[in-house]
């Protein structure tokens, strides 16, 4: 293979998680007397971590204290309800099976809270990923390269040996900041036009197409 390691984003890349995120967020907003947002709005707001998601979702003029309370309650709700409607995208299990059989080092690097990342990866892909990293304290989230570089270090491979697969402009920027090749997934939360506007150079419309790139 051209690449000995493949790193993946989680939301919109490996797993369809949008409805569980939206449901947890809207339950929390309503709990705090705030209007819910649409699924399309949620789709547009995800990708930069839970704090940024809540910041975008709460009404203009919300106090910092109230926003922190919404974030706290959203994280608590989502931790409990992160796997109600979530499911792998078609072809993802087959892709991961082929990559694992070929001996590729595999990692998940996400801006989703670390606990939810580890829970979902364990539930849907047991024994597949050597590394699963999510948002946590004292770690700069994507598009900072820190989590990607930490995952590469744990896999024991150099950046020239790895490719990063994601579905958003955040993933494109993160790969660039880390010096990795980026492959953009068209089945996720962003349109082809949006991805190209943010510099996507390699796009695939189905997961198994990735094999043609990395072999």
PDB file of C-alpha atoms in Angstrom:
ATOM      1  CA  UNK A   1       0.000   0.000   0.000  1.00  0.00           C
ATOM      2  CA  UNK A   2       1.064   3.598  -0.613  1.00  0.00           C
ATOM      3  CA  UNK A   3       0.044   4.443   2.946  1.00  0.00           C
ATOM      4  CA  UNK A   4       0.605   2.344   6.041  1.00  0.00           C
ATOM      5  CA  UNK A   5      -1.945   4.193   8.179  1.00  0.00           C
ATOM      6  CA  UNK A   6      -5.437   5.613   7.634  1.00  0.00           C
ATOM      7  CA  UNK A   7      -6.918   8.089  10.090  1.00  0.00           C
ATOM      8  CA  UNK A   8     -10.644   8.816  10.049  1.00  0.00           C
ATOM      9  CA  UNK A   9     -12.971  11.508  11.279  1.00  0.00           C
ATOM     10  CA  UNK A  10     -16.011   9.983  13.002  1.00  0.00           C
ATOM     11  CA  UNK A  11     -19.191  12.068  12.514  1.00  0.00           C
ATOM     12  CA  UNK A  12     -20.222  12.132   8.870  1.00  0.00           C
ATOM     13  CA  UNK A  13     -17.345   9.881   7.858  1.00  0.00           C
ATOM     14  CA  UNK A  14     -17.595   6.546   9.671  1.00  0.00           C
ATOM     15  CA  UNK A  15     -20.934   7.031  11.419  1.00  0.00           C
ATOM     16  CA  UNK A  16     -24.174   8.838  10.639  1.00  0.00           C
ATOM     17  CA  UNK A  17     -24.639  10.615  13.975  1.00  0.00           C
ATOM     18  CA  UNK A  18     -26.557  13.724  13.001  1.00  0.00           C
ATOM     19  CA  UNK A  19     -29.972  12.810  14.388  1.00  0.00           C
ATOM     20  CA  UNK A  20     -28.643  11.816  17.809  1.00  0.00           C
ATOM     21  CA  UNK A  21     -26.664  15.059  18.008  1.00  0.00           C
ATOM     22  CA  UNK A  22     -29.718  17.062  16.930  1.00  0.00           C
ATOM     23  CA  UNK A  23     -32.052  15.304  19.347  1.00  0.00           C
ATOM     24  CA  UNK A  24     -29.733  15.780  22.341  1.00  0.00           C
ATOM     25  CA  UNK A  25     -29.104  19.405  21.429  1.00  0.00           C
ATOM     26  CA  UNK A  26     -32.781  20.247  20.974  1.00  0.00           C
ATOM     27  CA  UNK A  27     -33.816  18.523  24.195  1.00  0.00           C
ATOM     28  CA  UNK A  28     -31.239  20.660  25.968  1.00  0.00           C
ATOM     29  CA  UNK A  29     -32.259  23.895  24.259  1.00  0.00           C
ATOM     30  CA  UNK A  30     -35.927  23.337  25.114  1.00  0.00           C
ATOM     31  CA  UNK A  31     -34.972  22.456  28.702  1.00  0.00           C
ATOM     32  CA  UNK A  32     -33.361  25.893  28.962  1.00  0.00           C
ATOM     33  CA  UNK A  33     -36.345  27.683  27.384  1.00  0.00           C
ATOM     34  CA  UNK A  34     -34.627  28.171  24.033  1.00  0.00           C
ATOM     35  CA  UNK A  35     -36.044  27.343  20.587  1.00  0.00           C
ATOM     36  CA  UNK A  36     -34.916  24.113  18.919  1.00  0.00           C
ATOM     37  CA  UNK A  37     -32.997  24.232  15.646  1.00  0.00           C
ATOM     38  CA  UNK A  38     -33.543  22.262  12.455  1.00  0.00           C
ATOM     39  CA  UNK A  39     -31.630  19.189  11.374  1.00  0.00           C
ATOM     40  CA  UNK A  40     -30.092  21.174   8.520  1.00  0.00           C
ATOM     41  CA  UNK A  41     -28.925  23.847  10.950  1.00  0.00           C
ATOM     42  CA  UNK A  42     -27.374  21.178  13.134  1.00  0.00           C
ATOM     43  CA  UNK A  43     -25.637  19.727  10.068  1.00  0.00           C
ATOM     44  CA  UNK A  44     -24.135  23.135   9.286  1.00  0.00           C
ATOM     45  CA  UNK A  45     -23.020  23.740  12.873  1.00  0.00           C
ATOM     46  CA  UNK A  46     -21.231  20.450  13.629  1.00  0.00           C
ATOM     47  CA  UNK A  47     -17.543  19.825  13.065  1.00  0.00           C
ATOM     48  CA  UNK A  48     -15.806  22.206  15.452  1.00  0.00           C
ATOM     49  CA  UNK A  49     -16.552  20.513  18.748  1.00  0.00           C
ATOM     50  CA  UNK A  50     -19.458  20.617  21.177  1.00  0.00           C
ATOM     51  CA  UNK A  51     -18.696  24.081  22.571  1.00  0.00           C
ATOM     52  CA  UNK A  52     -18.798  25.658  19.127  1.00  0.00           C
ATOM     53  CA  UNK A  53     -21.977  23.706  18.290  1.00  0.00           C
ATOM     54  CA  UNK A  54     -23.748  25.099  21.342  1.00  0.00           C
ATOM     55  CA  UNK A  55     -22.411  28.591  20.709  1.00  0.00           C
ATOM     56  CA  UNK A  56     -23.971  28.537  17.260  1.00  0.00           C
ATOM     57  CA  UNK A  57     -27.244  26.968  18.414  1.00  0.00           C
ATOM     58  CA  UNK A  58     -28.190  29.213  21.335  1.00  0.00           C
ATOM     59  CA  UNK A  59     -30.063  32.460  20.609  1.00  0.00           C
ATOM     60  CA  UNK A  60     -28.098  35.653  20.047  1.00  0.00           C
ATOM     61  CA  UNK A  61     -27.526  37.475  23.308  1.00  0.00           C
ATOM     62  CA  UNK A  62     -27.369  34.331  25.459  1.00  0.00           C
ATOM     63  CA  UNK A  63     -25.176  35.027  28.476  1.00  0.00           C
ATOM     64  CA  UNK A  64     -21.877  33.138  28.857  1.00  0.00           C
ATOM     65  CA  UNK A  65     -23.213  31.514  32.022  1.00  0.00           C
ATOM     66  CA  UNK A  66     -26.354  30.230  30.299  1.00  0.00           C
ATOM     67  CA  UNK A  67     -24.312  29.008  27.329  1.00  0.00           C
ATOM     68  CA  UNK A  68     -22.034  27.060  29.679  1.00  0.00           C
ATOM     69  CA  UNK A  69     -25.087  25.496  31.320  1.00  0.00           C
ATOM     70  CA  UNK A  70     -26.480  24.452  27.927  1.00  0.00           C
ATOM     71  CA  UNK A  71     -23.110  22.966  26.967  1.00  0.00           C
ATOM     72  CA  UNK A  72     -22.892  21.030  30.225  1.00  0.00           C
ATOM     73  CA  UNK A  73     -26.395  19.616  29.866  1.00  0.00           C
ATOM     74  CA  UNK A  74     -25.974  18.859  26.166  1.00  0.00           C
ATOM     75  CA  UNK A  75     -22.816  16.865  26.834  1.00  0.00           C
ATOM     76  CA  UNK A  76     -24.545  14.942  29.629  1.00  0.00           C
ATOM     77  CA  UNK A  77     -27.577  14.176  27.449  1.00  0.00           C
ATOM     78  CA  UNK A  78     -25.493  13.149  24.453  1.00  0.00           C
ATOM     79  CA  UNK A  79     -23.243  10.890  26.531  1.00  0.00           C
ATOM     80  CA  UNK A  80     -26.351   8.910  27.479  1.00  0.00           C
ATOM     81  CA  UNK A  81     -28.112   9.081  24.094  1.00  0.00           C
ATOM     82  CA  UNK A  82     -25.269   9.020  21.564  1.00  0.00           C
ATOM     83  CA  UNK A  83     -26.267   5.657  20.118  1.00  0.00           C
ATOM     84  CA  UNK A  84     -30.018   5.746  19.501  1.00  0.00           C
ATOM     85  CA  UNK A  85     -30.267   6.514  15.779  1.00  0.00           C
ATOM     86  CA  UNK A  86     -26.551   6.411  14.957  1.00  0.00           C
ATOM     87  CA  UNK A  87     -25.335   3.866  12.416  1.00  0.00           C
ATOM     88  CA  UNK A  88     -22.316   3.159  10.198  1.00  0.00           C
ATOM     89  CA  UNK A  89     -22.468   4.414   6.641  1.00  0.00           C
ATOM     90  CA  UNK A  90     -22.855   1.711   3.968  1.00  0.00           C
ATOM     91  CA  UNK A  91     -19.546   0.072   2.976  1.00  0.00           C
ATOM     92  CA  UNK A  92     -17.726   1.356   6.066  1.00  0.00           C
ATOM     93  CA  UNK A  93     -17.585  -2.048   7.829  1.00  0.00           C
ATOM     94  CA  UNK A  94     -16.346  -3.696   4.615  1.00  0.00           C
ATOM     95  CA  UNK A  95     -13.722  -0.979   4.105  1.00  0.00           C
ATOM     96  CA  UNK A  96     -12.407  -1.296   7.646  1.00  0.00           C
ATOM     97  CA  UNK A  97     -12.282  -5.074   7.363  1.00  0.00           C
ATOM     98  CA  UNK A  98     -10.178  -4.823   4.190  1.00  0.00           C
ATOM     99  CA  UNK A  99      -7.845  -2.216   5.663  1.00  0.00           C
ATOM    100  CA  UNK A 100      -7.373  -4.213   8.838  1.00  0.00           C
ATOM    101  CA  UNK A 101      -6.677  -7.401   6.879  1.00  0.00           C
ATOM    102  CA  UNK A 102      -4.064  -5.514   4.854  1.00  0.00           C
ATOM    103  CA  UNK A 103      -2.263  -4.525   8.054  1.00  0.00           C
ATOM    104  CA  UNK A 104      -2.987  -0.792   7.930  1.00  0.00           C
ATOM    105  CA  UNK A 105      -2.723   1.165  11.137  1.00  0.00           C
ATOM    106  CA  UNK A 106      -6.154   2.635  11.867  1.00  0.00           C
ATOM    107  CA  UNK A 107      -7.190   5.560  14.053  1.00  0.00           C
ATOM    108  CA  UNK A 108     -10.189   7.791  14.710  1.00  0.00           C
ATOM    109  CA  UNK A 109      -9.543  11.482  15.337  1.00  0.00           C
ATOM    110  CA  UNK A 110     -12.659  13.535  16.104  1.00  0.00           C
ATOM    111  CA  UNK A 111     -13.837  16.791  17.671  1.00  0.00           C
ATOM    112  CA  UNK A 112     -16.654  14.832  19.337  1.00  0.00           C
ATOM    113  CA  UNK A 113     -16.237  14.502  23.138  1.00  0.00           C
ATOM    114  CA  UNK A 114     -13.676  11.817  23.896  1.00  0.00           C
ATOM    115  CA  UNK A 115     -16.037   9.647  25.928  1.00  0.00           C
ATOM    116  CA  UNK A 116     -18.582   9.443  23.122  1.00  0.00           C
ATOM    117  CA  UNK A 117     -15.840   8.735  20.573  1.00  0.00           C
ATOM    118  CA  UNK A 118     -14.505   5.804  22.543  1.00  0.00           C
ATOM    119  CA  UNK A 119     -18.006   4.500  23.311  1.00  0.00           C
ATOM    120  CA  UNK A 120     -19.156   4.546  19.676  1.00  0.00           C
ATOM    121  CA  UNK A 121     -15.912   3.153  18.270  1.00  0.00           C
ATOM    122  CA  UNK A 122     -16.059   0.318  20.784  1.00  0.00           C
ATOM    123  CA  UNK A 123     -19.709  -0.387  19.979  1.00  0.00           C
ATOM    124  CA  UNK A 124     -19.456  -0.395  16.181  1.00  0.00           C
ATOM    125  CA  UNK A 125     -15.837  -1.271  15.426  1.00  0.00           C
ATOM    126  CA  UNK A 126     -14.515  -3.466  18.248  1.00  0.00           C
ATOM    127  CA  UNK A 127     -10.877  -4.421  17.846  1.00  0.00           C
ATOM    128  CA  UNK A 128     -10.447  -2.431  14.628  1.00  0.00           C
ATOM    129  CA  UNK A 129      -8.903   0.862  15.729  1.00  0.00           C
ATOM    130  CA  UNK A 130      -5.592   1.073  17.568  1.00  0.00           C
ATOM    131  CA  UNK A 131      -6.281   4.705  18.485  1.00  0.00           C
ATOM    132  CA  UNK A 132      -9.491   6.678  19.097  1.00  0.00           C
ATOM    133  CA  UNK A 133      -9.135  10.317  20.142  1.00  0.00           C
ATOM    134  CA  UNK A 134     -11.842  12.882  20.848  1.00  0.00           C
ATOM    135  CA  UNK A 135     -12.204  16.338  22.324  1.00  0.00           C
ATOM    136  CA  UNK A 136     -10.840  16.673  25.836  1.00  0.00           C
ATOM    137  CA  UNK A 137      -9.340  19.167  28.295  1.00  0.00           C
ATOM    138  CA  UNK A 138      -5.955  20.712  27.512  1.00  0.00           C
ATOM    139  CA  UNK A 139      -5.970  19.393  23.936  1.00  0.00           C
ATOM    140  CA  UNK A 140      -6.451  21.736  21.003  1.00  0.00           C
ATOM    141  CA  UNK A 141      -9.263  20.482  18.819  1.00  0.00           C
ATOM    142  CA  UNK A 142      -9.185  20.285  15.033  1.00  0.00           C
ATOM    143  CA  UNK A 143      -8.213  22.139  12.868  1.00  0.00           C
ATOM    144  CA  UNK A 144      -5.173  22.289  15.133  1.00  0.00           C
ATOM    145  CA  UNK A 145      -2.988  19.315  14.163  1.00  0.00           C
ATOM    146  CA  UNK A 146      -2.369  18.095  17.715  1.00  0.00           C
ATOM    147  CA  UNK A 147      -4.750  15.133  17.810  1.00  0.00           C
ATOM    148  CA  UNK A 148      -3.735  13.912  14.350  1.00  0.00           C
ATOM    149  CA  UNK A 149      -0.056  14.099  15.224  1.00  0.00           C
ATOM    150  CA  UNK A 150      -0.652  12.367  18.568  1.00  0.00           C
ATOM    151  CA  UNK A 151      -2.494   9.557  16.772  1.00  0.00           C
ATOM    152  CA  UNK A 152       0.368   9.163  14.278  1.00  0.00           C
ATOM    153  CA  UNK A 153       2.832   8.982  17.146  1.00  0.00           C
ATOM    154  CA  UNK A 154       0.800   6.259  18.839  1.00  0.00           C
ATOM    155  CA  UNK A 155       0.571   4.348  15.550  1.00  0.00           C
ATOM    156  CA  UNK A 156       4.311   4.720  15.083  1.00  0.00           C
ATOM    157  CA  UNK A 157       4.120   6.108  11.531  1.00  0.00           C
ATOM    158  CA  UNK A 158       5.271   9.309   9.874  1.00  0.00           C
ATOM    159  CA  UNK A 159       2.924  11.834   8.323  1.00  0.00           C
ATOM    160  CA  UNK A 160       4.095  10.929   4.813  1.00  0.00           C
ATOM    161  CA  UNK A 161       2.885   7.369   5.448  1.00  0.00           C
ATOM    162  CA  UNK A 162      -0.651   8.334   6.431  1.00  0.00           C
ATOM    163  CA  UNK A 163      -3.859   9.697   4.934  1.00  0.00           C
ATOM    164  CA  UNK A 164      -6.712  11.424   6.736  1.00  0.00           C
ATOM    165  CA  UNK A 165     -10.328  10.833   5.689  1.00  0.00           C
ATOM    166  CA  UNK A 166     -13.032  13.316   6.671  1.00  0.00           C
ATOM    167  CA  UNK A 167     -16.207  14.985   5.472  1.00  0.00           C
ATOM    168  CA  UNK A 168     -15.772  18.659   6.322  1.00  0.00           C
ATOM    169  CA  UNK A 169     -13.750  21.805   5.819  1.00  0.00           C
ATOM    170  CA  UNK A 170     -12.374  21.286   9.320  1.00  0.00           C
ATOM    171  CA  UNK A 171     -10.865  17.970   8.243  1.00  0.00           C
ATOM    172  CA  UNK A 172      -9.293  19.537   5.147  1.00  0.00           C
ATOM    173  CA  UNK A 173      -7.676  22.238   7.280  1.00  0.00           C
ATOM    174  CA  UNK A 174      -6.574  19.755   9.950  1.00  0.00           C
ATOM    175  CA  UNK A 175      -4.855  17.504   7.436  1.00  0.00           C
ATOM    176  CA  UNK A 176      -3.103  20.498   5.877  1.00  0.00           C
ATOM    177  CA  UNK A 177      -1.938  21.720   9.287  1.00  0.00           C
ATOM    178  CA  UNK A 178      -0.578  18.262  10.101  1.00  0.00           C
ATOM    179  CA  UNK A 179       1.045  17.744   6.701  1.00  0.00           C
ATOM    180  CA  UNK A 180      -1.147  14.774   5.731  1.00  0.00           C
ATOM    181  CA  UNK A 181      -2.924  13.921   2.512  1.00  0.00           C
ATOM    182  CA  UNK A 182      -6.672  14.477   2.906  1.00  0.00           C
ATOM    183  CA  UNK A 183      -9.445  12.483   1.260  1.00  0.00           C
ATOM    184  CA  UNK A 184     -12.880  14.098   1.482  1.00  0.00           C
ATOM    185  CA  UNK A 185     -16.008  11.956   1.880  1.00  0.00           C
ATOM    186  CA  UNK A 186     -19.023  13.040  -0.146  1.00  0.00           C
ATOM    187  CA  UNK A 187     -21.529  10.984   1.864  1.00  0.00           C
ATOM    188  CA  UNK A 188     -21.151  13.112   5.004  1.00  0.00           C
ATOM    189  CA  UNK A 189     -22.371  16.446   6.344  1.00  0.00           C
ATOM    190  CA  UNK A 190     -21.001  18.786   3.645  1.00  0.00           C
ATOM    191  CA  UNK A 191     -21.787  19.121  -0.059  1.00  0.00           C
ATOM    192  CA  UNK A 192     -19.259  18.653  -2.841  1.00  0.00           C
ATOM    193  CA  UNK A 193     -19.424  22.388  -3.541  1.00  0.00           C
ATOM    194  CA  UNK A 194     -18.661  23.265   0.069  1.00  0.00           C
ATOM    195  CA  UNK A 195     -15.720  20.875   0.187  1.00  0.00           C
ATOM    196  CA  UNK A 196     -14.253  22.179  -3.061  1.00  0.00           C
ATOM    197  CA  UNK A 197     -14.654  25.763  -1.848  1.00  0.00           C
ATOM    198  CA  UNK A 198     -12.407  24.834   1.075  1.00  0.00           C
ATOM    199  CA  UNK A 199      -9.724  23.242  -1.058  1.00  0.00           C
ATOM    200  CA  UNK A 200     -10.696  19.587  -1.267  1.00  0.00           C
ATOM    201  CA  UNK A 201      -8.406  17.951  -3.806  1.00  0.00           C
ATOM    202  CA  UNK A 202      -9.339  14.270  -3.501  1.00  0.00           C
ATOM    203  CA  UNK A 203     -13.003  13.351  -3.173  1.00  0.00           C
ATOM    204  CA  UNK A 204     -14.667   9.959  -3.001  1.00  0.00           C
ATOM    205  CA  UNK A 205     -18.383   9.199  -3.261  1.00  0.00           C
ATOM    206  CA  UNK A 206     -18.307   5.819  -1.489  1.00  0.00           C
ATOM    207  CA  UNK A 207     -16.031   4.344   1.183  1.00  0.00           C
ATOM    208  CA  UNK A 208     -14.592   1.476  -0.853  1.00  0.00           C
ATOM    209  CA  UNK A 209     -13.230   3.998  -3.378  1.00  0.00           C
ATOM    210  CA  UNK A 210     -10.604   4.775  -0.758  1.00  0.00           C
ATOM    211  CA  UNK A 211      -8.868   1.492  -1.566  1.00  0.00           C
ATOM    212  CA  UNK A 212      -8.015   2.783  -5.047  1.00  0.00           C
ATOM    213  CA  UNK A 213      -6.214   5.733  -3.491  1.00  0.00           C
ATOM    214  CA  UNK A 214      -4.165   4.031  -0.815  1.00  0.00           C
ATOM    215  CA  UNK A 215      -3.081   0.875  -2.655  1.00  0.00           C
TER     216      UNK A 215
END
